[in-house]
Each structure stands twice: as structure tokens, then as C-alpha cells.
Amino acid sequence: MLDLAIIGGGPAGLTAGLYATRGGLENVVMYEKGMPGGQITLSSEVENYPGICEPVSGIELMECWPKQAMRFGLKYEMDEVKRVRKGEEGFVVELASGKEQEAKSVIIATGSTPKRAGFEGEEEFLGKGISTCATCDGFFYKDQEVAVLGGGDTALEEALYLAKIASKVYLIHRRDKFRAAPTTVKKVLENPKIELILNATVVKAYGDERGLQGIIIDQQGRRIDLKVPGLFVFVGMKVNNEVLKQADGSFLCRVNQWGEVVVDLRMRTSVPGLYAAGDIRQDAPKQVVCAAADGATAAIDAIGYVERGGE
Ligand code: FAD
Ligand code: NAP
């Protein structure tokens, strides 16, 4: 039986692994369905992680995290966790590979994933002109016109990044006020390559076998046909709480109305021995530094929980 199973290998999961193993737990496995690093590896530029003198890409920021955590004995298994349930003692982690693993304690650090906006053709052209990652796909549109949908930090930051590559960026937002940080809004407003299309939303994406050819925008009843080969959709994130769903449809622990896990200041959920850290938890500030801090907090409490024999 593991001392601790960590579900997810983003900033929260990796930091939990670092603290748990360095703090004395010996049998700790982090399950990650892809490469460790988490969603920040989608970001082209990070400048608000403490200790970073110059902006770095998300991939650069996360490069050393797995190596550092594994130095102290953290084990990493590339597998998707399907469900976590209560066992006779502790918990049972059900894996997509079919394996089941018992653990005395569990930290859920599954983060969040990009939401879909819901317009016609979005799924059809996803990966064929529609993207949720500017770092990954921005370069395909070098010196071409692209569009960005959304008005939060991600949309505006990625519009600024795309403006360095594309000839022009149309930023489409459903209101005339942005929810992004004021400094980011200022940079966008001052960028001559970004054109705002406000009080508007995308209603349809169209194209052919070559990929996206354009989008139809509705701006307060006015229809705009924008012929762009690339659309970047940044309309928020959905929490990845599926692993907590039980066979009867209930959640293993308390979640709020948005499906975020309810935790206390030690990242303890409503079930003893079960923790949640990072974007998955209620009121998460959705920042790398906060996710890392949550992971450390959860691990420190989990060490005590395991050492007390599950008390
Ligand atoms: P995540 O980073 O989402 O990691 C969760 C991990 O769990 C993922 O690797 C996922 O593959 C894995 N996982 C999920 N479900 C399972 C499962 N069932 N089984 C196994 N593994 C699973 N924050 C900042 O501080 N500064 C920024 O500049 C910034 N820019 C951003 C730009 C973009 C484009 C995006 C999308 C986010 C940005 N953020 C930024 C937010 C930041 O990335 C998140 O707050 C942070 O990554 C959350 O960390 P986490 O560990 O909670 O979750
Ligand atoms: P977000 O803050 O939830 O913003 C989503 C945006 O998409 C909003 O402007 C929203 O409009 C719009 N939207 C939602 N559904 C839509 C739809 N169906 N059609 C059209 N527009 C739609 O999401 P985010 O920008 O991905 O950020 C997620 C979290 O990560 C936030 O907490 C953010 O602060 C954080 N983050 C931080 C940084 C940083 O610190 N540098 C960078 C990136 C992300 P409304 O405004 O009208 O609701």
C-alpha cells in the first residue's frame, strides 16, 4: 500500500511530491496521464512566478520541477486515474491501465482544462485551425491574420503573444470590459496589431478539408464574416473532478456548485486522508505559485496523517 498517491503532475502535484518525499514519506507515486508540467506548459510567457527575472515560457518554467521532485524519491507513473474510492483501509486508485492501487492518503491535483465556447464548427475544426494553445500553434500563422476569443488573462496574454507572430490579431470579446489584469489590458490597447471586436461572439466556424477558412461573428445583431485561418479560443477553464465521481454518481468528498473541491486551510477535504490542491479546489487563485503552495500545504498535512496511522 502506498503512503500517498498524488493524482496529477502539474505545479500542485509536483510540489506535493517534492514535499512529501523530502519530508519523510517513502512510498509516494504521482500519476500523470501525460508529461508532467501541467497546463502552464501551454503558456508562451510567464512573468509572475517569483524568482523569475525575465519572462520564460511555461515549458521552460516547468523543466526542472519533475527532476527536483524525483531526487527525493517521488515515483512517477504515466497513467490516467479513472476514479478514487474508499477502500477497506485508506483509498483505492483505479487506473485506466486496469490496475488498482491502494494508498493511505491521496492528493487530488488534477487541475483544469480549457472550456469550449460552444459555437457551430468548434469541434470540427479543433486542431485544424481552432486552437487552445498559442505557444503550440501560433507559429503556423506567421504573417497571417488570426482571431482570439475571450476577455480573460489567458485570451489577452495570448493575443499579445500572437501579435508578435501574426500580421494582425482580432480580439473578440462578448462584453466591452475585460476581466484580465489592468496591466495586460493596457498592453493590448496599446498594441497596434490587435484590433478589438467587442460586444461580439463567434457563432460559426467554417472551412473545408484544408482546415478553417473563416468565422462568422455576431456583433449585437450585425453579422461579420472574418476570413482567418486561425482562431484561438480562451473562454475559461473547467475543473477536472471526474476522478472523484463514484459509481452511484455522487462525489467522494464535498464539492461546491462549480464542482470545485471544498477544502480547509490545510487542503483537507471532507474525507480524512483525502486532499485537494491547485486549480481543482474551491477559490483557487489559478496561479502557478498558489498551486505549488497548495501542494506543499497538502503534503505537509498528509505526512502527519500517515505518520499518525490515519488519525
Ligand atoms: P494543472 O496545471 O492543470 O495540472 C494538472 C495535471 O493533472 C495535468 O498535467 C493533467 O494532465 C493531470 N491530470 C488531470 N486529470 C488526470 C487524471 N485523471 N489522471 C492523471 N493525470 C491527470 N498562472 C500563472 O501563475 N501565471 C501565468 O502566467 C499563467 N498563464 C497561464 C496561461 C495559460 C494559457 C493557462 C491555460 C494557464 C495559465 N496560468 C498561469 C494558470 C496556471 O497554469 C494554473 O493555475 C496551474 O497550472 C494550476 O496547476 P495545477 O497543478 O493545479 O493543475
Ligand atoms: P476566465 O478568467 O474565466 O475568462 C474567460 C473569458 O472568456 C471571459 O472574458 C468570458 O467572458 C469569456 N467567455 C466565457 N465563455 C464564453 C463563451 N461561451 N463565448 C465567448 N466568450 C466566453 O478564464 P482564463 O482567461 O482562461 O483564466 C483562467 C484563470 O487563470 C483566471 O483565474 C486567470 O486569472 C488565471 N490566469 C492568470 C494568468 C496570469 O496571472 N498572468 C494568465 C492566464 C490565466 P466574460 O468576461 O463576459 O465572463
Tab-separated table of C-alpha atoms and ligand atoms in Angstrom:
chain	number	residue	atom	x	y	z
A	1	MET	CA	0.000	0.000	0.000
A	2	LEU	CA	1.306	3.473	-0.912
A	3	ASP	CA	1.761	6.094	1.798
A	4	LEU	CA	0.492	8.702	-0.641
A	5	ALA	CA	-0.911	8.744	-4.174
A	6	ILE	CA	-0.794	12.081	-5.984
A	7	ILE	CA	-3.184	12.466	-8.907
A	8	GLY	CA	-1.878	14.969	-11.468
A	9	GLY	CA	1.614	16.194	-12.284
A	10	GLY	CA	1.175	19.957	-12.639
A	11	PRO	CA	2.642	22.554	-10.256
A	12	ALA	CA	0.425	21.343	-7.365
A	13	GLY	CA	1.125	17.612	-7.817
A	14	LEU	CA	4.856	18.021	-8.384
A	15	THR	CA	5.273	20.261	-5.349
A	16	ALA	CA	3.208	17.868	-3.232
A	17	GLY	CA	5.549	15.071	-4.357
A	18	LEU	CA	8.630	17.111	-3.532
A	19	TYR	CA	7.431	17.985	-0.023
A	20	ALA	CA	6.021	14.545	0.776
A	21	THR	CA	9.193	12.644	-0.163
A	22	ARG	CA	11.634	15.214	1.207
A	23	GLY	CA	9.511	15.282	4.370
A	24	GLY	CA	9.934	11.560	5.000
A	25	LEU	CA	7.183	9.623	3.155
A	26	GLU	CA	8.845	6.775	1.295
A	27	ASN	CA	6.204	5.220	-0.831
A	28	VAL	CA	4.777	8.060	-2.917
A	29	VAL	CA	3.579	7.781	-6.518
A	30	MET	CA	2.429	10.640	-8.739
A	31	TYR	CA	0.036	9.568	-11.506
A	32	GLU	CA	0.051	11.828	-14.569
A	33	LYS	CA	-1.757	10.986	-17.773
A	34	GLY	CA	0.696	12.955	-19.941
A	35	MET	CA	4.047	14.571	-19.383
A	36	PRO	CA	4.484	16.283	-16.000
A	37	GLY	CA	4.240	20.077	-16.075
A	38	GLY	CA	0.519	20.812	-16.223
A	39	GLN	CA	-1.408	23.441	-18.136
A	40	ILE	CA	1.201	26.180	-17.664
A	41	THR	CA	3.212	24.417	-20.365
A	42	LEU	CA	0.566	25.831	-22.764
A	43	SER	CA	1.636	29.360	-21.857
A	44	SER	CA	4.013	31.250	-24.091
A	45	GLU	CA	5.173	33.660	-21.431
A	46	VAL	CA	5.185	33.575	-17.637
A	47	GLU	CA	6.443	36.600	-15.775
A	48	ASN	CA	4.689	36.408	-12.405
A	49	TYR	CA	6.298	33.335	-10.860
A	50	PRO	CA	8.551	34.599	-8.034
A	51	GLY	CA	12.276	34.453	-8.687
A	52	ILE	CA	11.982	34.742	-12.464
A	53	CYS	CA	13.969	37.837	-13.517
A	54	GLU	CA	12.960	37.653	-17.176
A	55	PRO	CA	9.794	36.149	-18.726
A	56	VAL	CA	10.085	32.457	-19.599
A	57	SER	CA	7.814	30.073	-21.480
A	58	GLY	CA	5.707	27.668	-19.417
A	59	ILE	CA	7.767	24.752	-20.720
A	60	GLU	CA	10.986	26.430	-19.556
A	61	LEU	CA	9.453	27.230	-16.161
A	62	MET	CA	8.497	23.596	-15.531
A	63	GLU	CA	11.617	21.965	-16.968
A	64	CYS	CA	13.345	21.221	-13.637
A	65	TRP	CA	10.292	20.547	-11.463
A	66	PRO	CA	9.958	16.781	-12.115
A	67	LYS	CA	13.722	16.265	-11.804
A	68	GLN	CA	13.823	18.121	-8.491
A	69	ALA	CA	10.845	16.200	-7.059
A	70	MET	CA	12.201	12.818	-8.129
A	71	ARG	CA	15.568	13.486	-6.451
A	72	PHE	CA	13.886	12.765	-3.126
A	73	GLY	CA	12.227	9.531	-4.190
A	74	LEU	CA	8.961	10.562	-5.837
A	75	LYS	CA	7.875	7.904	-8.333
A	76	TYR	CA	6.011	8.932	-11.479
A	77	GLU	CA	3.685	6.662	-13.404
A	78	MET	CA	2.268	7.780	-16.709
A	79	ASP	CA	-1.317	6.605	-16.381
A	80	GLU	CA	-4.757	8.158	-16.226
A	81	VAL	CA	-6.652	7.826	-12.981
A	82	LYS	CA	-10.246	6.873	-13.651
A	83	ARG	CA	-11.528	7.053	-10.093
A	84	VAL	CA	-10.509	7.290	-6.436
A	85	ARG	CA	-12.750	5.428	-3.995
A	86	LYS	CA	-12.670	4.497	-0.334
A	87	GLY	CA	-11.008	1.161	0.404
A	88	GLU	CA	-11.196	-1.092	3.447
A	89	GLU	CA	-8.192	0.835	4.699
A	90	GLY	CA	-7.466	4.174	3.059
A	91	PHE	CA	-8.219	4.611	-0.643
A	92	VAL	CA	-8.207	2.705	-3.916
A	93	VAL	CA	-6.903	4.407	-7.057
A	94	GLU	CA	-8.418	2.943	-10.226
A	95	LEU	CA	-6.178	3.378	-13.265
A	96	ALA	CA	-7.032	3.423	-16.972
A	97	SER	CA	-4.497	0.615	-17.477
A	98	GLY	CA	-6.816	-1.586	-15.403
A	99	LYS	CA	-4.577	-1.638	-12.330
A	100	GLU	CA	-5.877	-0.754	-8.859
A	101	GLN	CA	-3.569	0.736	-6.250
A	102	GLU	CA	-4.240	1.140	-2.546
A	103	ALA	CA	-2.993	4.248	-0.746
A	104	LYS	CA	-3.191	5.504	2.824
A	105	SER	CA	-3.706	9.088	1.641
A	106	VAL	CA	-4.421	10.814	-1.672
A	107	ILE	CA	-3.832	14.336	-3.008
A	108	ILE	CA	-6.061	15.290	-5.922
A	109	ALA	CA	-4.182	17.784	-8.126
A	110	THR	CA	-5.890	17.238	-11.476
A	111	GLY	CA	-6.188	20.953	-12.279
A	112	SER	CA	-8.404	22.271	-15.022
A	113	THR	CA	-8.724	22.139	-18.828
A	114	PRO	CA	-9.792	24.720	-21.461
A	115	LYS	CA	-13.562	25.097	-21.945
A	116	ARG	CA	-15.254	25.073	-25.319
A	117	ALA	CA	-17.193	28.193	-26.358
A	118	GLY	CA	-19.963	26.122	-27.944
A	119	PHE	CA	-20.301	27.639	-31.448
A	120	GLU	CA	-21.071	25.665	-34.601
A	121	GLY	CA	-17.975	24.032	-36.135
A	122	GLU	CA	-15.826	24.389	-32.989
A	123	GLU	CA	-15.276	20.654	-32.553
A	124	GLU	CA	-14.998	20.050	-36.300
A	125	PHE	CA	-12.090	22.486	-36.728
A	126	LEU	CA	-10.364	21.888	-33.398
A	127	GLY	CA	-6.764	21.098	-34.325
A	128	LYS	CA	-7.497	22.176	-37.924
A	129	GLY	CA	-7.387	25.935	-37.412
A	130	ILE	CA	-9.022	26.195	-33.998
A	131	SER	CA	-6.599	26.005	-31.102
A	132	THR	CA	-6.452	26.474	-27.321
A	133	CYS	CA	-2.662	26.880	-27.218
A	134	ALA	CA	-0.863	29.834	-28.795
A	135	THR	CA	2.608	28.515	-27.905
A	136	CYS	CA	1.839	25.232	-29.650
A	137	ASP	CA	0.107	26.535	-32.776
A	138	GLY	CA	0.875	30.269	-33.090
A	139	PHE	CA	3.792	29.797	-35.455
A	140	PHE	CA	1.544	28.175	-38.091
A	141	TYR	CA	0.082	31.643	-38.660
A	142	LYS	CA	3.288	33.601	-39.143
A	143	ASP	CA	2.495	36.831	-41.029
A	144	GLN	CA	-1.181	35.836	-41.354
A	145	GLU	CA	-4.282	37.234	-39.649
A	146	VAL	CA	-5.719	35.320	-36.674
A	147	ALA	CA	-8.554	35.753	-34.186
A	148	VAL	CA	-8.693	35.247	-30.428
A	149	LEU	CA	-11.922	34.675	-28.498
A	150	GLY	CA	-12.227	35.642	-24.808
A	151	GLY	CA	-11.645	38.532	-22.424
A	152	GLY	CA	-9.708	36.999	-19.511
A	153	ASP	CA	-5.984	36.922	-18.703
A	154	THR	CA	-5.343	33.975	-20.991
A	155	ALA	CA	-7.039	35.499	-24.051
A	156	LEU	CA	-5.304	38.854	-23.684
A	157	GLU	CA	-1.857	37.474	-22.859
A	158	GLU	CA	-2.022	35.040	-25.745
A	159	ALA	CA	-3.299	37.785	-28.097
A	160	LEU	CA	-0.160	39.776	-27.193
A	161	TYR	CA	1.997	36.743	-27.891
A	162	LEU	CA	0.266	36.071	-31.220
A	163	ALA	CA	0.700	39.721	-32.227
A	164	LYS	CA	4.460	39.076	-32.337
A	165	ILE	CA	3.966	36.332	-34.937
A	166	ALA	CA	0.791	37.121	-36.876
A	167	SER	CA	0.289	40.137	-39.140
A	168	LYS	CA	-2.881	41.041	-37.219
A	169	VAL	CA	-4.888	39.717	-34.268
A	170	TYR	CA	-8.642	40.252	-33.945
A	171	LEU	CA	-9.617	40.026	-30.290
A	172	ILE	CA	-13.294	39.083	-29.978
A	173	HIS	CA	-14.968	39.559	-26.604
A	174	ARG	CA	-18.634	39.301	-25.648
A	175	ARG	CA	-18.578	42.456	-23.461
A	176	ASP	CA	-16.808	45.826	-23.616
A	177	LYS	CA	-14.994	45.281	-20.282
A	178	PHE	CA	-12.168	42.805	-19.861
A	179	ARG	CA	-11.682	40.610	-16.810
A	180	ALA	CA	-7.903	40.389	-17.452
A	181	ALA	CA	-5.417	42.265	-15.231
A	182	PRO	CA	-5.378	46.048	-15.953
A	183	THR	CA	-1.665	45.986	-16.948
A	184	THR	CA	-2.415	43.333	-19.564
A	185	VAL	CA	-5.456	45.248	-20.850
A	186	LYS	CA	-3.263	48.364	-21.234
A	187	LYS	CA	-0.689	46.434	-23.285
A	188	VAL	CA	-3.430	45.086	-25.553
A	189	LEU	CA	-4.995	48.513	-26.075
A	190	GLU	CA	-1.574	49.968	-26.959
A	191	ASN	CA	-0.689	47.188	-29.412
A	192	PRO	CA	-1.248	48.430	-32.994
A	193	LYS	CA	-1.514	44.857	-34.326
A	194	ILE	CA	-4.523	43.987	-32.142
A	195	GLU	CA	-7.994	45.033	-33.312
A	196	LEU	CA	-10.839	44.697	-30.826
A	197	ILE	CA	-14.231	43.319	-31.823
A	198	LEU	CA	-16.321	43.934	-28.708
A	199	ASN	CA	-19.855	43.016	-27.638
A	200	ALA	CA	-19.491	40.176	-30.093
A	201	THR	CA	-19.130	36.439	-30.217
A	202	VAL	CA	-18.299	33.722	-32.686
A	203	VAL	CA	-21.379	31.887	-33.915
A	204	LYS	CA	-19.851	29.651	-36.562
A	205	ALA	CA	-16.531	28.381	-37.864
A	206	TYR	CA	-16.371	27.270	-41.474
A	207	GLY	CA	-13.852	25.700	-43.797
A	208	ASP	CA	-13.101	22.657	-45.864
A	209	GLU	CA	-10.744	19.686	-45.886
A	210	ARG	CA	-7.746	22.077	-45.773
A	211	GLY	CA	-8.988	23.402	-42.420
A	212	LEU	CA	-10.563	26.580	-41.088
A	213	GLN	CA	-11.288	29.263	-43.665
A	214	GLY	CA	-13.127	31.789	-41.537
A	215	ILE	CA	-15.555	32.580	-38.735
A	216	ILE	CA	-18.936	34.231	-38.518
A	217	ILE	CA	-19.245	36.759	-35.711
A	218	ASP	CA	-22.415	38.190	-34.278
A	219	GLN	CA	-21.941	41.739	-33.015
A	220	GLN	CA	-25.221	42.861	-31.489
A	221	GLY	CA	-27.178	41.532	-34.444
A	222	ARG	CA	-24.599	42.554	-37.044
A	223	ARG	CA	-23.033	39.617	-38.882
A	224	ILE	CA	-19.293	39.801	-39.597
A	225	ASP	CA	-17.566	37.275	-41.859
A	226	LEU	CA	-13.901	37.194	-40.808
A	227	LYS	CA	-11.694	35.209	-43.171
A	228	VAL	CA	-8.995	33.909	-40.834
A	229	PRO	CA	-7.153	30.570	-40.985
A	230	GLY	CA	-6.627	30.504	-37.203
A	231	LEU	CA	-8.908	31.024	-34.198
A	232	PHE	CA	-7.633	30.737	-30.634
A	233	VAL	CA	-10.347	30.026	-28.074
A	234	PHE	CA	-9.626	31.089	-24.474
A	235	VAL	CA	-13.002	31.160	-22.714
A	236	GLY	CA	-12.067	29.819	-19.295
A	237	MET	CA	-11.282	26.554	-17.629
A	238	LYS	CA	-13.275	23.530	-16.357
A	239	VAL	CA	-12.162	21.720	-13.193
A	240	ASN	CA	-11.094	18.101	-13.659
A	241	ASN	CA	-13.104	16.473	-10.870
A	242	GLU	CA	-14.098	13.287	-12.730
A	243	VAL	CA	-11.778	11.120	-10.611
A	244	LEU	CA	-13.926	11.897	-7.570
A	245	LYS	CA	-17.172	10.690	-9.210
A	246	GLN	CA	-18.364	7.438	-7.653
A	247	ALA	CA	-20.270	4.602	-9.329
A	248	ASP	CA	-23.584	5.985	-7.952
A	249	GLY	CA	-22.902	9.479	-9.384
A	250	SER	CA	-22.030	11.105	-6.064
A	251	PHE	CA	-18.663	12.718	-5.322
A	252	LEU	CA	-16.188	11.091	-2.939
A	253	CYS	CA	-15.922	14.357	-0.999
A	254	ARG	CA	-17.752	17.680	-0.837
A	255	VAL	CA	-17.632	19.866	-3.961
A	256	ASN	CA	-19.231	23.296	-4.472
A	257	GLN	CA	-21.778	24.351	-7.117
A	258	TRP	CA	-18.997	24.646	-9.764
A	259	GLY	CA	-17.633	21.199	-8.956
A	260	GLU	CA	-14.578	22.616	-7.178
A	261	VAL	CA	-13.400	20.598	-4.181
A	262	VAL	CA	-14.195	22.147	-0.806
A	263	VAL	CA	-11.050	22.279	1.369
A	264	ASP	CA	-9.869	23.879	4.578
A	265	LEU	CA	-6.673	25.871	5.021
A	266	ARG	CA	-4.648	22.625	5.213
A	267	MET	CA	-6.136	21.470	1.891
A	268	ARG	CA	-8.086	18.732	3.718
A	269	THR	CA	-11.312	17.680	2.014
A	270	SER	CA	-14.415	16.450	3.841
A	271	VAL	CA	-12.869	12.935	3.861
A	272	PRO	CA	-9.903	12.338	6.234
A	273	GLY	CA	-6.709	11.486	4.336
A	274	LEU	CA	-8.001	12.965	1.077
A	275	TYR	CA	-6.599	16.351	-0.011
A	276	ALA	CA	-7.131	18.677	-2.972
A	277	ALA	CA	-4.538	21.157	-4.224
A	278	GLY	CA	-4.269	23.718	-7.032
A	279	ASP	CA	-6.897	24.725	-9.598
A	280	ILE	CA	-9.214	21.857	-8.585
A	281	ARG	CA	-10.003	23.359	-5.191
A	282	GLN	CA	-12.572	25.989	-4.281
A	283	ASP	CA	-11.488	29.646	-4.528
A	284	ALA	CA	-8.219	28.720	-6.249
A	285	PRO	CA	-6.495	31.885	-7.481
A	286	LYS	CA	-5.447	29.775	-10.520
A	287	GLN	CA	-1.800	30.727	-10.387
A	288	VAL	CA	1.275	28.513	-10.542
A	289	VAL	CA	2.635	29.909	-7.288
A	290	CYS	CA	-0.664	29.234	-5.492
A	291	ALA	CA	-0.984	25.706	-6.895
A	292	ALA	CA	2.571	24.936	-5.765
A	293	ALA	CA	1.847	26.327	-2.305
A	294	ASP	CA	-1.331	24.211	-2.072
A	295	GLY	CA	0.653	21.110	-2.996
A	296	ALA	CA	3.196	21.807	-0.262
A	297	THR	CA	0.457	22.503	2.303
A	298	ALA	CA	-1.412	19.293	1.445
A	299	ALA	CA	1.767	17.184	1.559
A	300	ILE	CA	2.810	18.560	4.937
A	301	ASP	CA	-0.563	17.622	6.405
A	302	ALA	CA	-0.572	14.223	4.660
A	303	ILE	CA	2.819	13.371	6.221
A	304	GLY	CA	1.338	13.914	9.684
A	305	TYR	CA	-1.804	11.970	8.781
A	306	VAL	CA	0.176	8.932	7.576
A	307	GLU	CA	2.635	9.093	10.491
A	308	ARG	CA	-0.270	9.122	12.974
A	309	GLY	CA	-1.602	5.988	11.295
A	310	GLY	CA	-4.556	7.671	9.603
A	311	GLU	CA	-5.793	9.688	12.562
B	1	FAD	P1	-2.648	21.719	-13.846
B	1	FAD	O1	-1.505	22.591	-14.229
B	1	FAD	O2	-3.901	21.783	-14.647
B	1	FAD	O3	-2.116	20.222	-13.783
B	1	FAD	C1	-2.982	19.136	-13.608
B	1	FAD	C2	-2.329	17.893	-14.189
B	1	FAD	O4	-3.137	16.770	-13.860
B	1	FAD	C3	-2.213	17.937	-15.710
B	1	FAD	O5	-0.864	17.690	-16.073
B	1	FAD	C4	-3.145	16.815	-16.183
B	1	FAD	O6	-2.647	16.130	-17.320
B	1	FAD	C5	-3.178	15.879	-14.969
B	1	FAD	N1	-4.411	15.113	-14.868
B	1	FAD	C6	-5.689	15.577	-14.922
B	1	FAD	N2	-6.570	14.571	-14.740
B	1	FAD	C7	-5.830	13.436	-14.572
B	1	FAD	C8	-6.171	12.076	-14.339
B	1	FAD	N3	-7.437	11.681	-14.273
B	1	FAD	N4	-5.165	11.177	-14.226
B	1	FAD	C9	-3.860	11.566	-14.310
B	1	FAD	N5	-3.485	12.850	-14.528
B	1	FAD	C10	-4.453	13.775	-14.658
B	1	FAD	N6	-0.592	31.013	-13.943
B	1	FAD	C11	0.372	31.871	-13.514
B	1	FAD	O7	0.712	31.893	-12.335
B	1	FAD	N7	0.988	32.705	-14.395
B	1	FAD	C12	0.731	32.720	-15.717
B	1	FAD	O8	1.324	33.486	-16.470
B	1	FAD	C13	-0.251	31.805	-16.194
B	1	FAD	N8	-0.517	31.735	-17.503
B	1	FAD	C14	-1.380	30.787	-17.970
B	1	FAD	C15	-1.564	30.674	-19.353
B	1	FAD	C16	-2.399	29.700	-19.874
B	1	FAD	C17	-2.544	29.562	-21.367
B	1	FAD	C18	-3.107	28.849	-18.986
B	1	FAD	C19	-4.016	27.791	-19.550
B	1	FAD	C20	-2.949	28.976	-17.608
B	1	FAD	C21	-2.080	29.933	-17.078
B	1	FAD	N9	-1.865	30.090	-15.705
B	1	FAD	C22	-0.918	30.963	-15.254
B	1	FAD	C23	-2.592	29.267	-14.725
B	1	FAD	C24	-1.715	28.053	-14.253
B	1	FAD	O9	-1.238	27.333	-15.358
B	1	FAD	C25	-2.548	27.133	-13.332
B	1	FAD	O10	-3.081	27.864	-12.262
B	1	FAD	C26	-1.688	25.981	-12.773
B	1	FAD	O11	-1.056	25.245	-13.794
B	1	FAD	C27	-2.549	25.027	-11.938
B	1	FAD	O12	-1.752	23.974	-11.500
B	1	FAD	P2	-2.383	22.571	-11.041
B	1	FAD	O13	-1.214	21.712	-10.682
B	1	FAD	O14	-3.443	22.801	-10.060
B	1	FAD	O15	-3.118	21.983	-12.329
B	2	NAP	P1	-11.545	33.447	-17.370
B	2	NAP	O1	-10.839	34.421	-16.483
B	2	NAP	O2	-12.665	32.641	-16.829
B	2	NAP	O3	-12.042	34.262	-18.650
B	2	NAP	C1	-12.820	33.642	-19.652
B	2	NAP	C2	-13.229	34.687	-20.673
B	2	NAP	O4	-13.956	34.051	-21.716
B	2	NAP	C3	-14.121	35.769	-20.084
B	2	NAP	O5	-13.750	37.020	-20.614
B	2	NAP	C4	-15.511	35.344	-20.542
B	2	NAP	O6	-16.362	36.443	-20.764
B	2	NAP	C5	-15.232	34.674	-21.872
B	2	NAP	N1	-16.204	33.625	-22.190
B	2	NAP	C6	-16.631	32.607	-21.400
B	2	NAP	N2	-17.481	31.792	-22.056
B	2	NAP	C7	-17.597	32.306	-23.309
B	2	NAP	C8	-18.329	31.894	-24.473
B	2	NAP	N3	-19.078	30.796	-24.486
B	2	NAP	N4	-18.213	32.659	-25.579
B	2	NAP	C9	-17.450	33.772	-25.583
B	2	NAP	N5	-16.722	34.212	-24.525
B	2	NAP	C10	-16.792	33.471	-23.406
B	2	NAP	O7	-10.504	32.357	-17.995
B	2	NAP	P2	-8.944	32.447	-18.342
B	2	NAP	O8	-8.612	33.716	-19.007
B	2	NAP	O9	-8.605	31.151	-19.008
B	2	NAP	O10	-8.252	32.439	-16.917
B	2	NAP	C11	-8.472	31.320	-16.023
B	2	NAP	C12	-7.768	31.624	-14.716
B	2	NAP	O11	-6.332	31.573	-14.901
B	2	NAP	C13	-8.106	33.017	-14.194
B	2	NAP	O12	-8.228	32.967	-12.797
B	2	NAP	C14	-6.899	33.828	-14.597
B	2	NAP	O13	-6.685	34.961	-13.770
B	2	NAP	C15	-5.741	32.800	-14.487
B	2	NAP	N6	-4.646	33.188	-15.391
B	2	NAP	C16	-3.719	34.026	-14.879
B	2	NAP	C17	-2.691	34.494	-15.688
B	2	NAP	C18	-1.692	35.414	-15.087
B	2	NAP	O14	-1.676	35.570	-13.895
B	2	NAP	N7	-0.829	36.029	-15.831
B	2	NAP	C19	-2.656	34.119	-17.029
B	2	NAP	C20	-3.642	33.289	-17.534
B	2	NAP	C21	-4.659	32.834	-16.707
B	2	NAP	P3	-16.909	37.351	-19.530
B	2	NAP	O15	-15.744	38.218	-19.137
B	2	NAP	O16	-18.024	38.089	-20.141
B	2	NAP	O17	-17.321	36.380	-18.477
